[in-house]
PDB file of C-alpha atoms in Angstrom:
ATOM      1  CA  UNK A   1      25.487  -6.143   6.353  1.00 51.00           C
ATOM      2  CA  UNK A   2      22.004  -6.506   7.700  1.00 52.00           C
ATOM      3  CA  UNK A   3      20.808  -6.889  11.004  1.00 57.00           C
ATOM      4  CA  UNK A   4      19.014 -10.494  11.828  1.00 67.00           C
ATOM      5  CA  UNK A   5      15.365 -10.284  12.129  1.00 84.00           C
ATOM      6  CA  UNK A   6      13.410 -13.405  13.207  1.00 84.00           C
ATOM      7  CA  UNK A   7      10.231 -14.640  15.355  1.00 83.00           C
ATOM      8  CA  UNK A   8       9.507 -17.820  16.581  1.00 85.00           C
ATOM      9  CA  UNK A   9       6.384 -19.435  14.867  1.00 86.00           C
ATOM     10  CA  UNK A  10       4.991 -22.813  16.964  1.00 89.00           C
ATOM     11  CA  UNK A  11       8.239 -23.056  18.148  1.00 87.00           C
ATOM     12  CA  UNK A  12      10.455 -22.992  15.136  1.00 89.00           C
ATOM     13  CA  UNK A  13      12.519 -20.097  14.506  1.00 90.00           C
ATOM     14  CA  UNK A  14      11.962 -18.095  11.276  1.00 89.00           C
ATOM     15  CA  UNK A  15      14.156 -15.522   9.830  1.00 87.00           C
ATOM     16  CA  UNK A  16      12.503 -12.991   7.633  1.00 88.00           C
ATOM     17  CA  UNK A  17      16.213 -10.672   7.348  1.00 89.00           C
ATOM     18  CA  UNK A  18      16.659  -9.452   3.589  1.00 90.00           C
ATOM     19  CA  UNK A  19      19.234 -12.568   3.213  1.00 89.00           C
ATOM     20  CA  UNK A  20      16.865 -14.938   3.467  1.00 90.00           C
ATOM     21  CA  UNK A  21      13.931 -13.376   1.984  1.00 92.00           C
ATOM     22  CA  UNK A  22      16.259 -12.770  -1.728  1.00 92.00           C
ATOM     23  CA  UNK A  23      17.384 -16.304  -0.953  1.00 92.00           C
ATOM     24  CA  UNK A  24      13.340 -17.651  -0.830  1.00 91.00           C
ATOM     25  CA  UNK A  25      12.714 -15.415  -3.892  1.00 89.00           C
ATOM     26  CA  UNK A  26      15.843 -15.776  -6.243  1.00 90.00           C
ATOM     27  CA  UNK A  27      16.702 -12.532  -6.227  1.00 88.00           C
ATOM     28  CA  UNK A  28      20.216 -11.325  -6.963  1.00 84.00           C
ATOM     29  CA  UNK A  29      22.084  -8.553  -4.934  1.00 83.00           C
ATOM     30  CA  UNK A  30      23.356  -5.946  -7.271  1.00 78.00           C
ATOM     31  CA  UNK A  31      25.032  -3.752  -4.782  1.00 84.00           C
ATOM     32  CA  UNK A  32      23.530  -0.624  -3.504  1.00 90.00           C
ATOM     33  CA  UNK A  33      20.561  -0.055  -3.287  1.00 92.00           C
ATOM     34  CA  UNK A  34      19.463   3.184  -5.233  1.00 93.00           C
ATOM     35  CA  UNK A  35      16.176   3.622  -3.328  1.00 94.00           C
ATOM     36  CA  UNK A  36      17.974   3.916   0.208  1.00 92.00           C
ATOM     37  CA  UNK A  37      20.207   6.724  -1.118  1.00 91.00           C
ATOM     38  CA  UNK A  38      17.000   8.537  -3.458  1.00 93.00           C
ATOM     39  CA  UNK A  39      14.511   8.091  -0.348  1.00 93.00           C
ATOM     40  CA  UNK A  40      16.493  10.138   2.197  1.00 91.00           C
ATOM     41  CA  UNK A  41      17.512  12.705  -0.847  1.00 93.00           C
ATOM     42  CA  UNK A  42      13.162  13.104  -1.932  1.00 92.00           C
ATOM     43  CA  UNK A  43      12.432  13.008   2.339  1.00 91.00           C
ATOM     44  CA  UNK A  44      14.524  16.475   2.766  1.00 91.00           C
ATOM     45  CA  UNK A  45      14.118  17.827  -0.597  1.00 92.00           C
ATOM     46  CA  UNK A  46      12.144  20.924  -1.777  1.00 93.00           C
ATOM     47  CA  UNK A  47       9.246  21.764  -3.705  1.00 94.00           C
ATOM     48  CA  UNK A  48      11.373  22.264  -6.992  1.00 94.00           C
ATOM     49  CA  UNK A  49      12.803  18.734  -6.349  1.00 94.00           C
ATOM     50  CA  UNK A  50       9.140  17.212  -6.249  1.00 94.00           C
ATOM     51  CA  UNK A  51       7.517  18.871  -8.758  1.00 95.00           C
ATOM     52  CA  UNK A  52      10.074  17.310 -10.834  1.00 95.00           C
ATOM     53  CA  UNK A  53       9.426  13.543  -9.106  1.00 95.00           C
ATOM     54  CA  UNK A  54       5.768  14.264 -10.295  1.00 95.00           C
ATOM     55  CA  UNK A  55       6.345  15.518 -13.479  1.00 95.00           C
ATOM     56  CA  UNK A  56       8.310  12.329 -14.156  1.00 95.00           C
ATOM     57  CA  UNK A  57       5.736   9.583 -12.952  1.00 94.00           C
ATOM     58  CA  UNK A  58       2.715  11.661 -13.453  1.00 94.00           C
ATOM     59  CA  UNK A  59       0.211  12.725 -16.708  1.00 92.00           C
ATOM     60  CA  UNK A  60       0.186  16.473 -17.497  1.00 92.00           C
ATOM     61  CA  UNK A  61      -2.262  18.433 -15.201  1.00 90.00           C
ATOM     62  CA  UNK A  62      -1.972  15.744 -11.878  1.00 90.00           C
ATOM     63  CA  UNK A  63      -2.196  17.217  -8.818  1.00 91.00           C
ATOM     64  CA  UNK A  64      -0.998  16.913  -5.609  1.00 92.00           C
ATOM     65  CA  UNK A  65      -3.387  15.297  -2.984  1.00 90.00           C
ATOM     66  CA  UNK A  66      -4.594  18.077   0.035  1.00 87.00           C
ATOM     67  CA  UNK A  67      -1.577  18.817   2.381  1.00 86.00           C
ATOM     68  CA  UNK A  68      -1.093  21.113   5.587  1.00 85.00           C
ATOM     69  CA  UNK A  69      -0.032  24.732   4.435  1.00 85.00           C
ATOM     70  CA  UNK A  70       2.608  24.447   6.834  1.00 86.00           C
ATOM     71  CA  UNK A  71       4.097  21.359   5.038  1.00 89.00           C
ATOM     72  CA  UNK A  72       5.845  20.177   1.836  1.00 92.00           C
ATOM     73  CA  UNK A  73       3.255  18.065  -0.155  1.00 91.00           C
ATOM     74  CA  UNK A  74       4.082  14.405   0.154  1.00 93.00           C
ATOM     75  CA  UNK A  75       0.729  12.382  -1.316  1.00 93.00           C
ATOM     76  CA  UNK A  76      -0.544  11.833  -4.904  1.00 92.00           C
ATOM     77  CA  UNK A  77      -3.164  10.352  -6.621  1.00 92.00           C
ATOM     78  CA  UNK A  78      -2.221   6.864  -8.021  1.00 91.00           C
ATOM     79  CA  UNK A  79      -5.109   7.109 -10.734  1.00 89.00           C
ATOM     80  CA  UNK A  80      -2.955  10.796 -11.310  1.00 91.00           C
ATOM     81  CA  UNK A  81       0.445   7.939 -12.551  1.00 93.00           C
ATOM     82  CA  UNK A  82       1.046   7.646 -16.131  1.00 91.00           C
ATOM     83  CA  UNK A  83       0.144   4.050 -17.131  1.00 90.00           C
ATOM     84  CA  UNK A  84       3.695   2.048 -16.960  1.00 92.00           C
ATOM     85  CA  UNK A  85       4.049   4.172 -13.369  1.00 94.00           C
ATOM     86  CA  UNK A  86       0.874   3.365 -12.001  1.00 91.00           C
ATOM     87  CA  UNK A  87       1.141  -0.595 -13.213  1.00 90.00           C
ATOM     88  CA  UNK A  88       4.600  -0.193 -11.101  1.00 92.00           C
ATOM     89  CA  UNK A  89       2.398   1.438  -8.435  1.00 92.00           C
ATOM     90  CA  UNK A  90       0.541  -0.499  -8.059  1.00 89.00           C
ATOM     91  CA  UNK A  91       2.799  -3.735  -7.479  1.00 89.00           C
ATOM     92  CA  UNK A  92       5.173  -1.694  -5.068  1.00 92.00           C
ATOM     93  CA  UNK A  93       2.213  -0.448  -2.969  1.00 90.00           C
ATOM     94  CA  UNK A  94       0.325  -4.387  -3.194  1.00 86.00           C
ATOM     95  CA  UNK A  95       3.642  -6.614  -2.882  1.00 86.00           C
ATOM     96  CA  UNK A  96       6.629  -4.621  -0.846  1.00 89.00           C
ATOM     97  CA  UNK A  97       5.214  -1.649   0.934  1.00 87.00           C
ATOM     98  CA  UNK A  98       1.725  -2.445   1.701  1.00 83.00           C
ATOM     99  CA  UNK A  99      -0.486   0.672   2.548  1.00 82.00           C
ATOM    100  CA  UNK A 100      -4.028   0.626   3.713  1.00 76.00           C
ATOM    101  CA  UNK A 101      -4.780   2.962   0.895  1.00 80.00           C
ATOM    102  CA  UNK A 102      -3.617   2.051  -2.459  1.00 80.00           C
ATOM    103  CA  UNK A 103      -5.388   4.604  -4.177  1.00 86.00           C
ATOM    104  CA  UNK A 104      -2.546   7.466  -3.115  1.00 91.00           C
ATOM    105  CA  UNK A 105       0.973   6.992  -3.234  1.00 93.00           C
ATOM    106  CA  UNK A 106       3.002   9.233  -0.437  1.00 94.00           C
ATOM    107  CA  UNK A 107       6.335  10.823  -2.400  1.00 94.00           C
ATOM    108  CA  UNK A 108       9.032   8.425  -1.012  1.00 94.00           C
ATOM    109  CA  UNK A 109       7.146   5.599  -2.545  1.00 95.00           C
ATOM    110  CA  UNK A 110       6.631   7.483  -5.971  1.00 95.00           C
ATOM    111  CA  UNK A 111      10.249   7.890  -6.213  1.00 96.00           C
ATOM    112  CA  UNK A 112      10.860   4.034  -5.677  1.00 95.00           C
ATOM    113  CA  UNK A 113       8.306   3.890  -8.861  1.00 96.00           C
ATOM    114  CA  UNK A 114      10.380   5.894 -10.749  1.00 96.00           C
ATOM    115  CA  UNK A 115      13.356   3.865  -9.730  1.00 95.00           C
ATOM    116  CA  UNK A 116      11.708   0.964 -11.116  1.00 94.00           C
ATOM    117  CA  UNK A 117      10.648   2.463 -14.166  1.00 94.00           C
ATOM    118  CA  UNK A 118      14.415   3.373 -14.908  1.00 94.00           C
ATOM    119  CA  UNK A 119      15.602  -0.108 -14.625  1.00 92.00           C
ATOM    120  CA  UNK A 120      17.817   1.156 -11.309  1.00 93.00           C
ATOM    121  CA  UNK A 121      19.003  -1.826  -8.379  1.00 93.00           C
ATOM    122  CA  UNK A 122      16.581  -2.148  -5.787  1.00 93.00           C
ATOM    123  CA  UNK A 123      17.203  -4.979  -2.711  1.00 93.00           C
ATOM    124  CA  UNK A 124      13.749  -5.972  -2.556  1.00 92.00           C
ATOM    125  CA  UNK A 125      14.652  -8.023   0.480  1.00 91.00           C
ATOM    126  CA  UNK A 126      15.727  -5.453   2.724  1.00 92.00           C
ATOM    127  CA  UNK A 127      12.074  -3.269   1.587  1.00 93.00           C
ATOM    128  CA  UNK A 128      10.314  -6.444   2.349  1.00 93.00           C
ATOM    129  CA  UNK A 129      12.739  -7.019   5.853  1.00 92.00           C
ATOM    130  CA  UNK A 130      11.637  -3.994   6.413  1.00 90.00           C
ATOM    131  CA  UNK A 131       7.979  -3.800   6.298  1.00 89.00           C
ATOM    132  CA  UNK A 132       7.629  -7.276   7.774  1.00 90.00           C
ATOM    133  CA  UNK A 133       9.639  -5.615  11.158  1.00 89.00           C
ATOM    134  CA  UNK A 134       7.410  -3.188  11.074  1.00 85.00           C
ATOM    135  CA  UNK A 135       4.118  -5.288  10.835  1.00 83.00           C
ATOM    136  CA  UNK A 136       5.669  -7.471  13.818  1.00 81.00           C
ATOM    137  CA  UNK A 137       6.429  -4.035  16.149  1.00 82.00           C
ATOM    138  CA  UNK A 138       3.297  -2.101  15.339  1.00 81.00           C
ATOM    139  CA  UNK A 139       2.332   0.188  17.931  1.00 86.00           C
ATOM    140  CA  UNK A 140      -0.832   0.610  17.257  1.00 85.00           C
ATOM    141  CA  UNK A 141      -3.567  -2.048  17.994  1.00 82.00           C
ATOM    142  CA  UNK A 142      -5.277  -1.774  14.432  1.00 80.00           C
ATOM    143  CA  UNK A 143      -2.793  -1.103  11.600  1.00 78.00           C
ATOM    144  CA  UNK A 144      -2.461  -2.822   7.722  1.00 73.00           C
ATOM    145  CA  UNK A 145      -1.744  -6.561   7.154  1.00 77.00           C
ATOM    146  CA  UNK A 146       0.224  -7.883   4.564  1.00 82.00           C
ATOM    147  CA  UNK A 147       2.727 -10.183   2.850  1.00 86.00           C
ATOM    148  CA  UNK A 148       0.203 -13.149   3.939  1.00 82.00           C
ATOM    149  CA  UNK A 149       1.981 -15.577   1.287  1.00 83.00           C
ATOM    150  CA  UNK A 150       5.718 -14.472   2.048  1.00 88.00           C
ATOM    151  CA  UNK A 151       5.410 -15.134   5.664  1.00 88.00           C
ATOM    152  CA  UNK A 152       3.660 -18.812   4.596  1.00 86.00           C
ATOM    153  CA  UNK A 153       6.330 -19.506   2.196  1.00 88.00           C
ATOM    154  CA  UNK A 154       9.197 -18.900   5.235  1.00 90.00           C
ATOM    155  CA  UNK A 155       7.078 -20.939   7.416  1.00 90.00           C
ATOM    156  CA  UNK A 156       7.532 -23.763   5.032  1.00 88.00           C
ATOM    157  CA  UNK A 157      11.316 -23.152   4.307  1.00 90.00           C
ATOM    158  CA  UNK A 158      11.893 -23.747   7.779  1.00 89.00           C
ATOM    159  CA  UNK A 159       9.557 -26.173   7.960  1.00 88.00           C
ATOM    160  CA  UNK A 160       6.907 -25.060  10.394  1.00 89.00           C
ATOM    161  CA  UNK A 161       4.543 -27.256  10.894  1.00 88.00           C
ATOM    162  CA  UNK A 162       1.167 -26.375   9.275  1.00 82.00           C
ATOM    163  CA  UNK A 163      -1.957 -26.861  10.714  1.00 75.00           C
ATOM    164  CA  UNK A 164      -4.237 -29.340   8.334  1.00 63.00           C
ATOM    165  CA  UNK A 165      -7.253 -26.936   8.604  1.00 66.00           C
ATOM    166  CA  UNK A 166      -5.397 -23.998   7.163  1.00 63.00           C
ATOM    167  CA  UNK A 167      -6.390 -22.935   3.466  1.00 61.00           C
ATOM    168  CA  UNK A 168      -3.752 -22.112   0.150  1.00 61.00           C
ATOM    169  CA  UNK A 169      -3.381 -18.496  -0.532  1.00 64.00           C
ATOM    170  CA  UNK A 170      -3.709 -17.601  -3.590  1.00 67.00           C
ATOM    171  CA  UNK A 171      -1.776 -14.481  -4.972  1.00 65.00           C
ATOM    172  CA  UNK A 172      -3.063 -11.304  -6.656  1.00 67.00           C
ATOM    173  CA  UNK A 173      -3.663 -12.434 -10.552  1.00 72.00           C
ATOM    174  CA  UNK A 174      -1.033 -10.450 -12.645  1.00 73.00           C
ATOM    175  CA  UNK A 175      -1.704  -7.503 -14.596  1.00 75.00           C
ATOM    176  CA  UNK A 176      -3.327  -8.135 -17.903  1.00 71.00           C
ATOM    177  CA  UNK A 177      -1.995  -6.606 -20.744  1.00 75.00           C
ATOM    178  CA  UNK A 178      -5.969  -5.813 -22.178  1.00 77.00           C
ATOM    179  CA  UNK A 179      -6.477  -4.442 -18.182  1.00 72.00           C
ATOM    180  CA  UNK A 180      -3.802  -2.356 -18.490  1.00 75.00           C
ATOM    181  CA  UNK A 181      -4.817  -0.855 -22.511  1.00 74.00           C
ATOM    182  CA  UNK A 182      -8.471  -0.294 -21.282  1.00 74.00           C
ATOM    183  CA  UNK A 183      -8.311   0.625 -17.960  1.00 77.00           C
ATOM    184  CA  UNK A 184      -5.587   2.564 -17.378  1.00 80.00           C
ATOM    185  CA  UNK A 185      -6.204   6.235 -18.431  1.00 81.00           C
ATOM    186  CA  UNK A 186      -3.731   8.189 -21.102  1.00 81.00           C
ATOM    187  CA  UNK A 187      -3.183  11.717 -22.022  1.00 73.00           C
ATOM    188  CA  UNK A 188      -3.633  15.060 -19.602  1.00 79.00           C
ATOM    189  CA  UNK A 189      -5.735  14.591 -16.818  1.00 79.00           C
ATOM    190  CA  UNK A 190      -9.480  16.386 -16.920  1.00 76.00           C
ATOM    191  CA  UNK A 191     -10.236  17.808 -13.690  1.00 72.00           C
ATOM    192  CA  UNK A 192     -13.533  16.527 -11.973  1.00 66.00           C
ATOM    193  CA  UNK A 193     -15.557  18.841 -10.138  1.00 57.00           C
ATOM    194  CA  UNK A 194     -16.083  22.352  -9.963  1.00 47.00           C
ATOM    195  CA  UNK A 195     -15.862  25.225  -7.248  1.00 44.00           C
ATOM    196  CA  UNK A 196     -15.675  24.231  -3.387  1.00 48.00           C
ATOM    197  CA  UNK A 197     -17.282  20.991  -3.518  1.00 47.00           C
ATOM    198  CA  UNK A 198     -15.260  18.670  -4.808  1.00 47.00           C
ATOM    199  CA  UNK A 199     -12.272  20.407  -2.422  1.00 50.00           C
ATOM    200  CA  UNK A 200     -14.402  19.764   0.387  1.00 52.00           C
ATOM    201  CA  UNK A 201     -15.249  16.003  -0.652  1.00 51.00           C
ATOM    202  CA  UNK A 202     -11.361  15.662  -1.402  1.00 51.00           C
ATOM    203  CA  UNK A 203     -10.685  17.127   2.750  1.00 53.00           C
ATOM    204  CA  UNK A 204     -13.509  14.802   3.923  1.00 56.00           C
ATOM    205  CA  UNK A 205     -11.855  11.485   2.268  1.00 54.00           C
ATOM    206  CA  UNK A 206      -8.764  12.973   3.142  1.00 54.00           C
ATOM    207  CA  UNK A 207      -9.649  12.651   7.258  1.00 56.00           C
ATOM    208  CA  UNK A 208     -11.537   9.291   6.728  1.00 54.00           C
ATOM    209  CA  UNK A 209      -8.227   7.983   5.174  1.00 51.00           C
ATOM    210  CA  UNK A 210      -5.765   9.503   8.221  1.00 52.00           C
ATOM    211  CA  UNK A 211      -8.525   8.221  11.103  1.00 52.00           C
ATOM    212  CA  UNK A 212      -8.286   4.625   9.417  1.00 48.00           C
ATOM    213  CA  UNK A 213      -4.523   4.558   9.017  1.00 47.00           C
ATOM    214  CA  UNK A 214      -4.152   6.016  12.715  1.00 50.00           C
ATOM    215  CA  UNK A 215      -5.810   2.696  14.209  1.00 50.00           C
ATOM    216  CA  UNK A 216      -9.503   5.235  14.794  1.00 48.00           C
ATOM    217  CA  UNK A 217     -11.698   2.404  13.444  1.00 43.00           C
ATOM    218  CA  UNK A 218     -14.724   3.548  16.629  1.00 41.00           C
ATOM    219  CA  UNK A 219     -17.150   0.650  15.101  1.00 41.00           C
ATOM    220  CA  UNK A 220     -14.538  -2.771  14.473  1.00 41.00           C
ATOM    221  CA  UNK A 221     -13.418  -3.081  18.392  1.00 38.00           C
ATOM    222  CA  UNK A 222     -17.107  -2.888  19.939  1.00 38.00           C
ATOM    223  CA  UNK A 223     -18.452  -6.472  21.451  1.00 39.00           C
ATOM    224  CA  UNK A 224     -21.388  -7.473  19.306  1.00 39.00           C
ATOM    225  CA  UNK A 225     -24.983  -7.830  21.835  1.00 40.00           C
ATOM    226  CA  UNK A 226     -27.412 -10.047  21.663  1.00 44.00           C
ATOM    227  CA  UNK A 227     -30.930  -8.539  20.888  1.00 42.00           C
ATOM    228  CA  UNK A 228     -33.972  -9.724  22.213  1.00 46.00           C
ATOM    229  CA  UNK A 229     -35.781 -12.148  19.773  1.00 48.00           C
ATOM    230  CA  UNK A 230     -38.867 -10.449  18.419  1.00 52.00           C
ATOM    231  CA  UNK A 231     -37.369  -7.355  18.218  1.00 54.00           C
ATOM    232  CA  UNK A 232     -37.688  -5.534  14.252  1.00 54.00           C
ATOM    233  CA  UNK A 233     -34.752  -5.442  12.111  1.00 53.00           C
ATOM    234  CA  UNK A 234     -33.065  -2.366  12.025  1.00 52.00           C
ATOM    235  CA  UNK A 235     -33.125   0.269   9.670  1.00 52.00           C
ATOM    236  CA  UNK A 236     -30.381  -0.708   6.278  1.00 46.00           C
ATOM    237  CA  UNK A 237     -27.597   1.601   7.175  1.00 46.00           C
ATOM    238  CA  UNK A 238     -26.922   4.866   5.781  1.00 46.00           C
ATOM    239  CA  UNK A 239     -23.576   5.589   3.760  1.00 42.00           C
ATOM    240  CA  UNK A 240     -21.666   8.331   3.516  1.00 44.00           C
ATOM    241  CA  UNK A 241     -20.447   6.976  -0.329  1.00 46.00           C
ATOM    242  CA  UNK A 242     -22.254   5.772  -3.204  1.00 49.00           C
ATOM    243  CA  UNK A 243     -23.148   2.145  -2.717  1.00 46.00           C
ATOM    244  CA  UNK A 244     -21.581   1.552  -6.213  1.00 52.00           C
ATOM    245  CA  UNK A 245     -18.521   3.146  -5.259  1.00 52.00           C
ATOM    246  CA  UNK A 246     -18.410   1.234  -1.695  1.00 47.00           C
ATOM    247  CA  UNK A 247     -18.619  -1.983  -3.522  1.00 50.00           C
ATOM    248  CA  UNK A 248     -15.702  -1.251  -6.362  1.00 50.00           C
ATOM    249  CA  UNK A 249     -13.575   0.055  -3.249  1.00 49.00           C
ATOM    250  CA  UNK A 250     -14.101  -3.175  -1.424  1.00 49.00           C
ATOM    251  CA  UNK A 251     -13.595  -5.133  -4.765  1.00 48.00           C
ATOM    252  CA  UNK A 252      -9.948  -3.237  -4.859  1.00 52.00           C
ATOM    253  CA  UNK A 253      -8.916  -4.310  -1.276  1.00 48.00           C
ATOM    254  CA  UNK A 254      -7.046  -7.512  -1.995  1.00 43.00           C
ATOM    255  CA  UNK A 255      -4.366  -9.370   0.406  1.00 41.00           C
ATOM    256  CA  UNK A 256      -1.116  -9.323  -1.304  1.00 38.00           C
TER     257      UNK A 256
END
């Protein structure tokens, strides 16, 4: 039914097809999947069609994220989800389809969410086939990692051999029940910001997110120099965020 993925790793040959990967995990095939057919249905479908996807996984008064006017919307807020969504969110966007930015959600993935929520079949090993392929035929040179522990645990099915200096990886601790009753917000949403300003901080994070998930990263590729000894420390660098915020965003950037 699926095609055979696989890549060699030190010179053992490791499938990663969605067989396998339900195999590793235990998961049981329950026919078709209902995010294949609802993906291609929410891709072409109009702006009725997606208000309704957001009134379902979002709290009264969301919004969706800045869009061309020439375009559909496609991107929401995750913070925007109501809390059961966003906890589902949250583990699609961190365990199946990683994204660089977890803090939005682009429409195809919100209506997996709601999928989810419903209690419909989804082949999580033909998702996770799928962004594995993807990882391994990236065109650009800087893109999103992920699935660290998945690939390690096929490694060891098909008994790779390991290397004594690499470390355990440790997944993402679990949701907390108290996490999820304080943290994650209830009720209508309360707009932040007033007039053009927070529109124009909204477009400015909106182009910082597209350059970083285009591969435009103009500082990570340049070769470090050595400075002359004696030379004074250079000024602390200036930041275009709050420190505090920089720090919580940093905190949030975990390796599924």
């Amino acid at each position: 039914m699926f095609p055979e993925y696989f890549s060699v790793v030190r010179g053992v040959k490791v499938s990663y097809s969605a067989v396998h990967i339900n195999n590793l995990l235990g998961c049981d095939v329950g026919g078709a999947c209902a995010f294949m057919r609802e993906r291609e249905r929410i891709d072409k479908s109009d702006m009725e069609a997606r208000e309704e996807l957001k009134k379902i996984v979002c709290r009264p008064g969301a919004m969706w994220l800045p869009h061309s006017p020439a375009s559909l919307p496609r991107r929401m807020s995750l913070t925007s989800f109501n809390p059961v969504h966003r906890a589902w969110g949250e583990f699609w966007l961190k365990n199946v389809r990683v994204v660089g930015n977890s803090s939005e959600i682009q429409i195809d993935n919100a209506c997996a969410v709601r999928l989810l929520v419903e209690g419909k079949y989804i082949n999580l090993g033909y998702w996770l086939q799928k962004d594995l392929h993807e990882i391994a035929n990236h065109p650009n040179p800087t893109f999103t990692l992920g699935h660290c522990n998945l690939i390690a645990a096929l490694c060891r099915a098909n008994n790779v051999p390991m290397d004594v200096q690499e470390g355990d990886l440790h997944p993402i601790r679990p949701l907390s029940l108290s996490y999820f009753i304080k943290k994650f917000e209830r009720g209508p949403i309360v707009p932040r910001g007033e007039g053009n300003a927070a529109g124009e901080e909204a477009l400015r994070e909106e182009e910082e997110i597209n350059r970083f998930e285009d591969g435009v990263h103009p500082d990570q590729h340049e070769v470090p120099v050595d400075e002359p000894q004696g030379m004074p420390e250079p000024a602390p660098p200036r930041y275009s965020h709050d420190i505090n915020q920089l720090a919580s965003m940093l905190h949030q950037m975990e390796i599924s």
